[in-house]
mmCIF file of N, CA and C in Angstrom:
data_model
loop_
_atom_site.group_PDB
_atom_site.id
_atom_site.type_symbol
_atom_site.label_atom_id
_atom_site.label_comp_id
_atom_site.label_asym_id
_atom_site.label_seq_id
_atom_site.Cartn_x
_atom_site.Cartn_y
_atom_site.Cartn_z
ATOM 1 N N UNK G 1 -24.591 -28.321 -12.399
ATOM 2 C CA UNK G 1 -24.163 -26.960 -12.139
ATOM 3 C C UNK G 1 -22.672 -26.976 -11.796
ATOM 4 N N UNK G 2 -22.048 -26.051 -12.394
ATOM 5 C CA UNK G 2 -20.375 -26.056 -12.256
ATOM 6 C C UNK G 2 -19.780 -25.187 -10.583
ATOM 7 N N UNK G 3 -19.104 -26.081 -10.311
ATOM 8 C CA UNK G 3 -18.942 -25.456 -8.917
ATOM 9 C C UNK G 3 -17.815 -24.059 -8.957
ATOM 10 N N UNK G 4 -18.320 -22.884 -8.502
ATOM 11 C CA UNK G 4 -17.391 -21.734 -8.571
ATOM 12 C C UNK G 4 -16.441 -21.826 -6.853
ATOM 13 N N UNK G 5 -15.398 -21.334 -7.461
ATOM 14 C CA UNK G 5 -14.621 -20.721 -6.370
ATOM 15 C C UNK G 5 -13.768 -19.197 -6.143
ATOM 16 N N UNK G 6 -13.896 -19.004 -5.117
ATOM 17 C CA UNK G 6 -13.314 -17.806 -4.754
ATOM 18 C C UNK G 6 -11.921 -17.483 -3.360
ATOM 19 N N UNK G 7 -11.712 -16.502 -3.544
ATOM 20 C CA UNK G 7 -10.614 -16.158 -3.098
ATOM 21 C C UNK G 7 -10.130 -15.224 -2.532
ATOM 22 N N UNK G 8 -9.115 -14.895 -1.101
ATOM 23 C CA UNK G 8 -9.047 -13.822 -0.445
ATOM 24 C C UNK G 8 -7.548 -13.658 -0.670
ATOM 25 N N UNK G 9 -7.234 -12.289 -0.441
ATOM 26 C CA UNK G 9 -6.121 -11.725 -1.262
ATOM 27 C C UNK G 9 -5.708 -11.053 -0.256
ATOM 28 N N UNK G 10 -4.650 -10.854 0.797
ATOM 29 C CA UNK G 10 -4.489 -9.475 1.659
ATOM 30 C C UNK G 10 -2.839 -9.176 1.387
ATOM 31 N N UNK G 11 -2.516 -8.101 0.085
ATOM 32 C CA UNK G 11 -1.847 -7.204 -0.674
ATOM 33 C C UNK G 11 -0.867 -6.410 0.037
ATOM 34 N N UNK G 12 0.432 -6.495 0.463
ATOM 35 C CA UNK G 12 1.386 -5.833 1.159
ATOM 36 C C UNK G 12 2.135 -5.517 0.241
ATOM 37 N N UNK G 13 2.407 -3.861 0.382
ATOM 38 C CA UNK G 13 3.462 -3.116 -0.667
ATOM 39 C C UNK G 13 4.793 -3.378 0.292
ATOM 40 N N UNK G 14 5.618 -4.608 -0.207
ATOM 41 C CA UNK G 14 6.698 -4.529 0.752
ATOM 42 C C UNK G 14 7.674 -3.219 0.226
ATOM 43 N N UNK G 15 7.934 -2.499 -0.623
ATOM 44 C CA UNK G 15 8.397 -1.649 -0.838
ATOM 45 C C UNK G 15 7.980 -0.341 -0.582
ATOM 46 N N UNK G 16 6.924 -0.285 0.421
ATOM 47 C CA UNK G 16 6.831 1.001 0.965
ATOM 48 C C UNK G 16 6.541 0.370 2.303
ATOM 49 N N UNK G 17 7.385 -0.528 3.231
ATOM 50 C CA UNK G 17 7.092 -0.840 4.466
ATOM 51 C C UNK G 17 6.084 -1.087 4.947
ATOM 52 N N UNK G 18 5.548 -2.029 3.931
ATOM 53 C CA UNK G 18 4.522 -3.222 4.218
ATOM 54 C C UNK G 18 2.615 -2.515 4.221
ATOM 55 N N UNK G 19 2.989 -1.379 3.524
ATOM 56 C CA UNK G 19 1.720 -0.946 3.499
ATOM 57 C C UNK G 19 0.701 -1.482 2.920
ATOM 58 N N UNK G 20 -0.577 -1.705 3.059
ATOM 59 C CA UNK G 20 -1.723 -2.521 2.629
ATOM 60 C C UNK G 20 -1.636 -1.921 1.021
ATOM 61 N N UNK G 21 -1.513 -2.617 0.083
ATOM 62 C CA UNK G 21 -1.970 -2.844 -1.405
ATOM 63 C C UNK G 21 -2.974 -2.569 -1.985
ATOM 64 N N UNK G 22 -3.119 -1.502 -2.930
ATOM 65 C CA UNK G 22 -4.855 -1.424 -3.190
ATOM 66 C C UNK G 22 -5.232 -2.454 -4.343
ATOM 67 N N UNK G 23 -6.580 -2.624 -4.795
ATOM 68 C CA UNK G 23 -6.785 -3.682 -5.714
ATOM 69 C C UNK G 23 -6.850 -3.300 -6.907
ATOM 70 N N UNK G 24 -6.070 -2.227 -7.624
ATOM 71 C CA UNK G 24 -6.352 -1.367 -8.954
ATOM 72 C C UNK G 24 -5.103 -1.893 -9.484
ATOM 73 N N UNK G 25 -5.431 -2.895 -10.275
ATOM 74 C CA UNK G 25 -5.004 -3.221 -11.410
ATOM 75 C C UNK G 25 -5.037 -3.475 -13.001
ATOM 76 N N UNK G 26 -3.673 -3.378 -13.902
ATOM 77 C CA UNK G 26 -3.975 -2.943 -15.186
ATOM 78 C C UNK G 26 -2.771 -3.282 -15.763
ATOM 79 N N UNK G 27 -2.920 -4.295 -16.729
ATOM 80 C CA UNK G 27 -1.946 -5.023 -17.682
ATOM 81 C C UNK G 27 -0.399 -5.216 -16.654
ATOM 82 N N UNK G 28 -0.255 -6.015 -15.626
ATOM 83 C CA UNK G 28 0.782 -6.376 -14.665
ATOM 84 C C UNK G 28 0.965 -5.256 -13.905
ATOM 85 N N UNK G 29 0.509 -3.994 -13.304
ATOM 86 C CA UNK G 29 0.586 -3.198 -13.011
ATOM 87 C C UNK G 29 -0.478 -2.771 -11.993
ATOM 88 N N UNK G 30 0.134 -1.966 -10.720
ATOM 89 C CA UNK G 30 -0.995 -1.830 -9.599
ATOM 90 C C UNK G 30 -0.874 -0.240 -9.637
ATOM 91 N N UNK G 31 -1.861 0.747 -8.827
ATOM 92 C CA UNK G 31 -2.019 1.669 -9.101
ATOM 93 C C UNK G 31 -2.647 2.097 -7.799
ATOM 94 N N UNK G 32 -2.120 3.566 -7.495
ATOM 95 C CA UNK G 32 -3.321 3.663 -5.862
ATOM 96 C C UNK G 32 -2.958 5.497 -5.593
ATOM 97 N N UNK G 33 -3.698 6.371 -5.457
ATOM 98 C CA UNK G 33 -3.865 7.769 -5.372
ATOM 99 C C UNK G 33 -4.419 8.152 -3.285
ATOM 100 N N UNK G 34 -3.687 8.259 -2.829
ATOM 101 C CA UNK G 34 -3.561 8.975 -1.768
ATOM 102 C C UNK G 34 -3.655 10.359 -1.938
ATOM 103 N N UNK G 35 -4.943 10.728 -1.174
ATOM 104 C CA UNK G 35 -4.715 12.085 -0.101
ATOM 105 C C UNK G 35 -3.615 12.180 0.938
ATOM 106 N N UNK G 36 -2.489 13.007 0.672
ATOM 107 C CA UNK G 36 -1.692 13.084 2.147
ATOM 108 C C UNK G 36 -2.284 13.140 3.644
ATOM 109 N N UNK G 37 -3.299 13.426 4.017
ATOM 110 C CA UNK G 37 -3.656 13.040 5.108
ATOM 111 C C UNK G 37 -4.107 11.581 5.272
ATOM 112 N N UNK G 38 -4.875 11.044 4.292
ATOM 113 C CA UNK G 38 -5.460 9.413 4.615
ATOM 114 C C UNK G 38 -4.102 8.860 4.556
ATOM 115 N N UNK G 39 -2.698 9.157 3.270
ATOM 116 C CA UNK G 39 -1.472 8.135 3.397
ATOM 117 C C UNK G 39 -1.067 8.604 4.849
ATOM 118 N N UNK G 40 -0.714 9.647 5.338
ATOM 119 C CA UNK G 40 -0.314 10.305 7.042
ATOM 120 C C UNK G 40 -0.706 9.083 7.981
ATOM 121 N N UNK G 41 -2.654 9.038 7.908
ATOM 122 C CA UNK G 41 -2.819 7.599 8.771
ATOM 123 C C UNK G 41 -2.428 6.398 8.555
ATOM 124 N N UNK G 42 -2.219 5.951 7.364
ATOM 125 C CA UNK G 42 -1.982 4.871 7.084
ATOM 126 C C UNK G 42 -0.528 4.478 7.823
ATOM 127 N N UNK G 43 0.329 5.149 7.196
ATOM 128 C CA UNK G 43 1.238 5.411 8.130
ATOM 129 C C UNK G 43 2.061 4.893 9.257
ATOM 130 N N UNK G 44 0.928 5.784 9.806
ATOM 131 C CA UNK G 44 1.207 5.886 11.332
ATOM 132 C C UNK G 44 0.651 4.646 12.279
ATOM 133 N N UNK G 45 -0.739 3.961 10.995
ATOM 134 C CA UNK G 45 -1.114 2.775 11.639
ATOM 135 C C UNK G 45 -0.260 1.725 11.830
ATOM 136 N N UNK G 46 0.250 1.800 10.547
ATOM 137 C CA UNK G 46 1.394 0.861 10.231
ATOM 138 C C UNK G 46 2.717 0.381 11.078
ATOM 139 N N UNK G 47 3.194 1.824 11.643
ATOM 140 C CA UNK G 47 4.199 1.853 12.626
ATOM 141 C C UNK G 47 3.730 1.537 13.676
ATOM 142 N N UNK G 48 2.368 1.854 14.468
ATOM 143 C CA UNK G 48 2.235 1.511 15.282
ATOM 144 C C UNK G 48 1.950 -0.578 15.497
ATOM 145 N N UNK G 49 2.024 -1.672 14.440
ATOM 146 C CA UNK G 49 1.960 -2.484 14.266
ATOM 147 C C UNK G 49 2.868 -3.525 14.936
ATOM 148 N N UNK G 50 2.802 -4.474 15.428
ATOM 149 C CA UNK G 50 4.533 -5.353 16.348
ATOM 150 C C UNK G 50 4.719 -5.583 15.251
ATOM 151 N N UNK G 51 4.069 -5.972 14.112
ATOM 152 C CA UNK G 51 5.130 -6.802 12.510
ATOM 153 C C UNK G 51 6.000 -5.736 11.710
ATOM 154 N N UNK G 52 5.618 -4.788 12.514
ATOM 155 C CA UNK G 52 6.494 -3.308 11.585
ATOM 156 C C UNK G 52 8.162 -3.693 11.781
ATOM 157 N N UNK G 53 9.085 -3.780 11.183
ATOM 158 C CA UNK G 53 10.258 -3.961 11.298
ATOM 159 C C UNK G 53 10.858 -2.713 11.172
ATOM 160 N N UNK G 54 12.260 -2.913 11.885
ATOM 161 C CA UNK G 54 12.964 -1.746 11.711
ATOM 162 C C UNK G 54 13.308 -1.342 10.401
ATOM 163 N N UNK G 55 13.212 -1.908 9.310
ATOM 164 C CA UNK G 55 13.500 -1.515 8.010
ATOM 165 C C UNK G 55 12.439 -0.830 7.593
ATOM 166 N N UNK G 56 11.555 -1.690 7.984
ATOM 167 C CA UNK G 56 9.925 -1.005 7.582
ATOM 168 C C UNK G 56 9.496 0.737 8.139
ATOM 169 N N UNK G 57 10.229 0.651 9.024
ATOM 170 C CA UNK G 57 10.041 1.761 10.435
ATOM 171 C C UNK G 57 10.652 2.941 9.569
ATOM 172 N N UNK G 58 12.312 2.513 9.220
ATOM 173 C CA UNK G 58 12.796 3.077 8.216
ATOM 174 C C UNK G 58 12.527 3.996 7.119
ATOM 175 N N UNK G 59 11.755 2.799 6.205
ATOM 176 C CA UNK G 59 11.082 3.730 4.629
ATOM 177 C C UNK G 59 9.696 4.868 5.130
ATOM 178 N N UNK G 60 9.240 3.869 5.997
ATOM 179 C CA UNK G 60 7.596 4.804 6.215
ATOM 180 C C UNK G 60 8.283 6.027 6.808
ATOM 181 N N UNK G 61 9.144 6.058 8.106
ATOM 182 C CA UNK G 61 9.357 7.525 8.635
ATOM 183 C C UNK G 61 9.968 8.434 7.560
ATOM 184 N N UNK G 62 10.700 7.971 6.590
ATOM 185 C CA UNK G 62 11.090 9.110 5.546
ATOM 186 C C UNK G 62 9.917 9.162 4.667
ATOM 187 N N UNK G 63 9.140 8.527 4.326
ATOM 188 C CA UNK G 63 7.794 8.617 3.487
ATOM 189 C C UNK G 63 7.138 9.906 4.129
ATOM 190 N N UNK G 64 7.214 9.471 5.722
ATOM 191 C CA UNK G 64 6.478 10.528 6.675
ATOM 192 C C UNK G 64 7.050 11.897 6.654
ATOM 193 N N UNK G 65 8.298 11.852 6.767
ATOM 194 C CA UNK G 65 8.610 13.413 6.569
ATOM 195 C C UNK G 65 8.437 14.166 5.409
ATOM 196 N N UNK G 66 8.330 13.294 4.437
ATOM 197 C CA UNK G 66 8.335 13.993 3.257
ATOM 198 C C UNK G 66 7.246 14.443 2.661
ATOM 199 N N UNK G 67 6.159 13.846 3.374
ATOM 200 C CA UNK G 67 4.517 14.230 3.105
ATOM 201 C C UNK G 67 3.803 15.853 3.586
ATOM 202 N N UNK G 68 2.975 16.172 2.857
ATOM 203 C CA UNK G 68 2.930 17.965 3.314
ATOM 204 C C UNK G 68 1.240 17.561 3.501
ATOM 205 N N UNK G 69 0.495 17.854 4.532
ATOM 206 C CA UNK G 69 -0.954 17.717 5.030
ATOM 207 C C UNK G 69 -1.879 18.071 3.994
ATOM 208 N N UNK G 70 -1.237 19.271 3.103
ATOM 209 C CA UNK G 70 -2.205 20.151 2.608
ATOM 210 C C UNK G 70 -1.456 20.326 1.051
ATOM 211 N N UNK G 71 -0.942 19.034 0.665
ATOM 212 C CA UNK G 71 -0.216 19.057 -0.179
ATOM 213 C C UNK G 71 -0.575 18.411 -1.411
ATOM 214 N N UNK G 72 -0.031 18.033 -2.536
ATOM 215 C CA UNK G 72 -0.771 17.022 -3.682
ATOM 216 C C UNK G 72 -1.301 15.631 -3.273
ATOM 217 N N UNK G 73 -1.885 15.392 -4.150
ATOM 218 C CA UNK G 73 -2.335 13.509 -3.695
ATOM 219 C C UNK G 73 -1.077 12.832 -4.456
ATOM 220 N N UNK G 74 -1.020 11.565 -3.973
ATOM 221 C CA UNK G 74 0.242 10.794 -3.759
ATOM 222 C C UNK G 74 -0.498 9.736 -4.683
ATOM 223 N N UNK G 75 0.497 9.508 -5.692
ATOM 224 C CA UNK G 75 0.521 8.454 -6.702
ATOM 225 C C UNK G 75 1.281 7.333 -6.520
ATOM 226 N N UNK G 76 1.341 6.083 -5.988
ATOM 227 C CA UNK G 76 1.934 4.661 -6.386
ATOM 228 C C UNK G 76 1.557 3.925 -7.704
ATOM 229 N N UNK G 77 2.443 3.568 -8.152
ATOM 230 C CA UNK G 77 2.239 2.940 -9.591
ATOM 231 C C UNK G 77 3.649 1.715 -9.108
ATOM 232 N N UNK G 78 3.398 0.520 -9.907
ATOM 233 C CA UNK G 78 4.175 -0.895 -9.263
ATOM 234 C C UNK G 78 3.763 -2.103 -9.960
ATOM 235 N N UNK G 79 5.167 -2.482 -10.677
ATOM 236 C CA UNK G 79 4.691 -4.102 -11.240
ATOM 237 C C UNK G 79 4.776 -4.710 -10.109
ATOM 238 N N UNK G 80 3.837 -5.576 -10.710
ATOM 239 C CA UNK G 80 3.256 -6.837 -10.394
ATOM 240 C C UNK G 80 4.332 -8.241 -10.389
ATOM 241 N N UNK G 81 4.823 -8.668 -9.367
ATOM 242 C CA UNK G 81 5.744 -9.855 -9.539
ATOM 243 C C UNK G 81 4.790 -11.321 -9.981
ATOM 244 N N UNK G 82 5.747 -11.613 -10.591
ATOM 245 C CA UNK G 82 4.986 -13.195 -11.133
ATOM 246 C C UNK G 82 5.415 -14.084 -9.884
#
C-alpha cells in the first residue's frame, strides 16, 4: 500500500495586512467574496492581533473606512507567487 501524505497551509494576504487567505483557487490565481460586515470583522480581528504591524494597521484602517455595512460584497482576486 502506497503511503499518502498531507498538508497544512495557513494563507496570509500580505497585501491586505496580513489577512487570512481563502482556499479558492484557479489557474495561479486566488479568489474570495466578502460581505462588508463579515470583511468589517475580519478586520477588526486582525488589528486587534500583537503581529499586526504598523504598516498592516495602515492598509486595514483605510480598507476600514472605505467599507459601507450595507454596501456591495467585496471581491479579492490575486496571483499566486511561485
Amino acid at each position: 500500500m502506497k503511503q499518502r501524505k498531507s498538508y497544512f497551509a495557513n494563507l496570509k494576504n500580505a497585501l491586505m495586512g496580513g489577512l487570512p487567505a481563502p482556499f479558492n483557487f484557479t489557474d495561479g490565481y486566488f479568489f474570495a467574496m466578502y460581505e462588508p460586515g463579515r470583511l468589517m470583522m475580519l478586520i477588526e480581528k486582525r488589528l486587534s492581533e500583537s503581529s499586526c504591524t504598523e504598516k498592516d494597521k495602515e492598509v486595514l484602517n483605510k480598507l476600514l473606512a472605505s467599507l459601507d455595512e450595507e454596501g456591495n460584497n467585496v471581491l479579492f482576486v490575486g496571483k499566486l507567487k511561485k
